[in-house]
Amino acid sequence: MKNYLLAQNLWNVVESSNVPSSTDEEVTANWKRKNATVLHALQISCAPEIFARIMEKTSAKDAWEELAKIHEMKNKWHLDGPQSSRQCSELRRFFEGTIRGC
C-alpha cells in the first residue's frame, strides 16, 4: 500500500496529520481531496473486521497508524503462536491431571 501511495504522490498525506495551515483555499481543498483518496484506498483494501476499526477515522494518518497497530499485534501473535500453543498444551495436561486427581 505504501508503494501505491508513493507512486500516486499521496504518501505525504499519511506523513502529515493536519490540514495545511495555508489560507489558500485551493491548497486546503487539494489536501482534503488527497486525504479522502488515501482513506478510500485504505478502507477498500481492508477485510470487514479491519475496516470496522478505521471507518470512523477522518485522517489518513490516523487510519494508517491504526492499521499499523493492528498488524503489529497480528505479527506479534504469529511470532508468539508456537509458544502459546505449547503453553496451552502444558496447561491442558495439568488441567486433565488435576481432574483425574494425579
PDB file of C-alpha atoms in Angstrom:
ATOM      1  CA  MET A   1       0.000   0.000   0.000  1.00  0.00           C
ATOM      2  CA  LYS A   2       2.818   2.403   0.846  1.00  0.00           C
ATOM      3  CA  ASN A   3       4.335   1.882  -2.594  1.00  0.00           C
ATOM      4  CA  TYR A   4       0.972   2.585  -4.229  1.00  0.00           C
ATOM      5  CA  LEU A   5       0.577   5.800  -2.254  1.00  0.00           C
ATOM      6  CA  LEU A   6       4.132   6.851  -3.103  1.00  0.00           C
ATOM      7  CA  ALA A   7       3.508   6.191  -6.799  1.00  0.00           C
ATOM      8  CA  GLN A   8       0.302   8.235  -6.678  1.00  0.00           C
ATOM      9  CA  ASN A   9       2.097  11.099  -4.888  1.00  0.00           C
ATOM     10  CA  LEU A  10      -0.158  10.622  -1.858  1.00  0.00           C
ATOM     11  CA  TRP A  11       2.272   9.410   0.809  1.00  0.00           C
ATOM     12  CA  ASN A  12       2.809  12.944   2.151  1.00  0.00           C
ATOM     13  CA  VAL A  13      -0.834  12.899   3.296  1.00  0.00           C
ATOM     14  CA  VAL A  14      -0.093   9.880   5.508  1.00  0.00           C
ATOM     15  CA  GLU A  15       3.014  11.549   6.913  1.00  0.00           C
ATOM     16  CA  SER A  16       1.232  14.777   7.866  1.00  0.00           C
ATOM     17  CA  SER A  17      -1.505  14.915  10.443  1.00  0.00           C
ATOM     18  CA  ASN A  18      -3.176  18.224   9.800  1.00  0.00           C
ATOM     19  CA  VAL A  19      -4.789  20.162   7.025  1.00  0.00           C
ATOM     20  CA  PRO A  20      -2.176  22.600   5.715  1.00  0.00           C
ATOM     21  CA  SER A  21      -2.292  25.913   7.552  1.00  0.00           C
ATOM     22  CA  SER A  22      -2.368  27.740   4.244  1.00  0.00           C
ATOM     23  CA  THR A  23      -5.048  30.356   3.777  1.00  0.00           C
ATOM     24  CA  ASP A  24      -5.165  29.361   0.130  1.00  0.00           C
ATOM     25  CA  GLU A  25      -8.470  27.557  -0.322  1.00  0.00           C
ATOM     26  CA  GLU A  26      -7.142  25.623  -3.311  1.00  0.00           C
ATOM     27  CA  VAL A  27      -4.253  24.175  -1.275  1.00  0.00           C
ATOM     28  CA  THR A  28      -6.636  23.169   1.510  1.00  0.00           C
ATOM     29  CA  ALA A  29      -9.144  21.654  -0.920  1.00  0.00           C
ATOM     30  CA  ASN A  30      -6.352  19.717  -2.663  1.00  0.00           C
ATOM     31  CA  TRP A  31      -5.124  18.295   0.661  1.00  0.00           C
ATOM     32  CA  LYS A  32      -8.663  17.286   1.665  1.00  0.00           C
ATOM     33  CA  ARG A  33      -9.147  15.529  -1.684  1.00  0.00           C
ATOM     34  CA  LYS A  34      -5.857  13.664  -1.296  1.00  0.00           C
ATOM     35  CA  ASN A  35      -6.732  12.720   2.302  1.00  0.00           C
ATOM     36  CA  ALA A  36     -10.084  11.331   1.144  1.00  0.00           C
ATOM     37  CA  THR A  37      -8.385   9.424  -1.682  1.00  0.00           C
ATOM     38  CA  VAL A  38      -5.928   7.785   0.728  1.00  0.00           C
ATOM     39  CA  LEU A  39      -8.682   6.947   3.225  1.00  0.00           C
ATOM     40  CA  HIS A  40     -10.702   5.362   0.435  1.00  0.00           C
ATOM     41  CA  ALA A  41      -7.720   3.299  -0.751  1.00  0.00           C
ATOM     42  CA  LEU A  42      -7.050   2.090   2.796  1.00  0.00           C
ATOM     43  CA  GLN A  43     -10.686   1.286   3.515  1.00  0.00           C
ATOM     44  CA  ILE A  44     -11.349  -0.709   0.348  1.00  0.00           C
ATOM     45  CA  SER A  45      -8.184  -2.717   0.958  1.00  0.00           C
ATOM     46  CA  CYS A  46      -9.344  -3.981   4.358  1.00  0.00           C
ATOM     47  CA  ALA A  47     -11.295  -7.022   5.442  1.00  0.00           C
ATOM     48  CA  PRO A  48     -14.609  -6.094   7.108  1.00  0.00           C
ATOM     49  CA  GLU A  49     -13.317  -6.636  10.651  1.00  0.00           C
ATOM     50  CA  ILE A  50     -10.331  -4.372   9.981  1.00  0.00           C
ATOM     51  CA  PHE A  51     -12.460  -1.789   8.160  1.00  0.00           C
ATOM     52  CA  ALA A  52     -14.620  -1.535  11.277  1.00  0.00           C
ATOM     53  CA  ARG A  53     -11.547  -0.345  13.188  1.00  0.00           C
ATOM     54  CA  ILE A  54     -10.784   2.527  10.782  1.00  0.00           C
ATOM     55  CA  MET A  55     -14.166   3.522   9.335  1.00  0.00           C
ATOM     56  CA  GLU A  56     -14.599   6.421  11.776  1.00  0.00           C
ATOM     57  CA  LYS A  57     -11.155   7.859  11.048  1.00  0.00           C
ATOM     58  CA  THR A  58     -11.182  11.158   9.164  1.00  0.00           C
ATOM     59  CA  SER A  59      -7.424  11.475   8.810  1.00  0.00           C
ATOM     60  CA  ALA A  60      -5.408   9.196   6.547  1.00  0.00           C
ATOM     61  CA  LYS A  61      -2.549   9.405   9.050  1.00  0.00           C
ATOM     62  CA  ASP A  62      -4.816   8.223  11.893  1.00  0.00           C
ATOM     63  CA  ALA A  63      -6.141   5.346   9.788  1.00  0.00           C
ATOM     64  CA  TRP A  64      -2.606   4.330   8.790  1.00  0.00           C
ATOM     65  CA  GLU A  65      -1.442   4.380  12.414  1.00  0.00           C
ATOM     66  CA  GLU A  66      -4.412   2.240  13.489  1.00  0.00           C
ATOM     67  CA  LEU A  67      -3.635  -0.265  10.724  1.00  0.00           C
ATOM     68  CA  ALA A  68      -0.002  -0.319  11.833  1.00  0.00           C
ATOM     69  CA  LYS A  69      -1.114  -1.167  15.391  1.00  0.00           C
ATOM     70  CA  ILE A  70      -3.401  -3.921  14.146  1.00  0.00           C
ATOM     71  CA  HIS A  71      -0.700  -5.500  12.012  1.00  0.00           C
ATOM     72  CA  GLU A  72       1.876  -5.151  14.769  1.00  0.00           C
ATOM     73  CA  MET A  73      -0.429  -7.112  17.083  1.00  0.00           C
ATOM     74  CA  LYS A  74      -1.019  -9.757  14.398  1.00  0.00           C
ATOM     75  CA  ASN A  75       2.706 -10.094  13.747  1.00  0.00           C
ATOM     76  CA  LYS A  76       3.376 -10.420  17.473  1.00  0.00           C
ATOM     77  CA  TRP A  77       0.652 -13.059  17.731  1.00  0.00           C
ATOM     78  CA  HIS A  78       2.189 -15.038  14.871  1.00  0.00           C
ATOM     79  CA  LEU A  79       5.607 -14.836  16.496  1.00  0.00           C
ATOM     80  CA  ASP A  80       4.204 -15.901  19.848  1.00  0.00           C
ATOM     81  CA  GLY A  81       1.911 -18.532  18.320  1.00  0.00           C
ATOM     82  CA  PRO A  82       4.049 -21.667  18.770  1.00  0.00           C
ATOM     83  CA  GLN A  83       4.985 -20.664  22.298  1.00  0.00           C
ATOM     84  CA  SER A  84       1.341 -20.018  23.137  1.00  0.00           C
ATOM     85  CA  SER A  85       0.358 -23.381  21.673  1.00  0.00           C
ATOM     86  CA  ARG A  86       2.986 -25.110  23.782  1.00  0.00           C
ATOM     87  CA  GLN A  87       1.769 -23.305  26.895  1.00  0.00           C
ATOM     88  CA  CYS A  88      -1.830 -24.313  26.109  1.00  0.00           C
ATOM     89  CA  SER A  89      -0.776 -27.949  25.746  1.00  0.00           C
ATOM     90  CA  GLU A  90       1.046 -27.848  29.068  1.00  0.00           C
ATOM     91  CA  LEU A  91      -1.932 -26.226  30.799  1.00  0.00           C
ATOM     92  CA  ARG A  92      -4.306 -28.775  29.252  1.00  0.00           C
ATOM     93  CA  ARG A  93      -2.168 -31.665  30.589  1.00  0.00           C
ATOM     94  CA  PHE A  94      -2.046 -30.004  34.013  1.00  0.00           C
ATOM     95  CA  PHE A  95      -5.826 -29.467  33.997  1.00  0.00           C
ATOM     96  CA  GLU A  96      -6.546 -33.040  32.898  1.00  0.00           C
ATOM     97  CA  GLY A  97      -4.165 -34.354  35.550  1.00  0.00           C
ATOM     98  CA  THR A  98      -5.862 -32.238  38.198  1.00  0.00           C
ATOM     99  CA  ILE A  99      -9.294 -33.563  37.235  1.00  0.00           C
ATOM    100  CA  ARG A 100      -8.047 -37.166  37.408  1.00  0.00           C
ATOM    101  CA  GLY A 101      -6.507 -36.444  40.795  1.00  0.00           C
ATOM    102  CA  CYS A 102      -2.933 -37.157  39.731  1.00  0.00           C
TER     103      CYS A 102
END
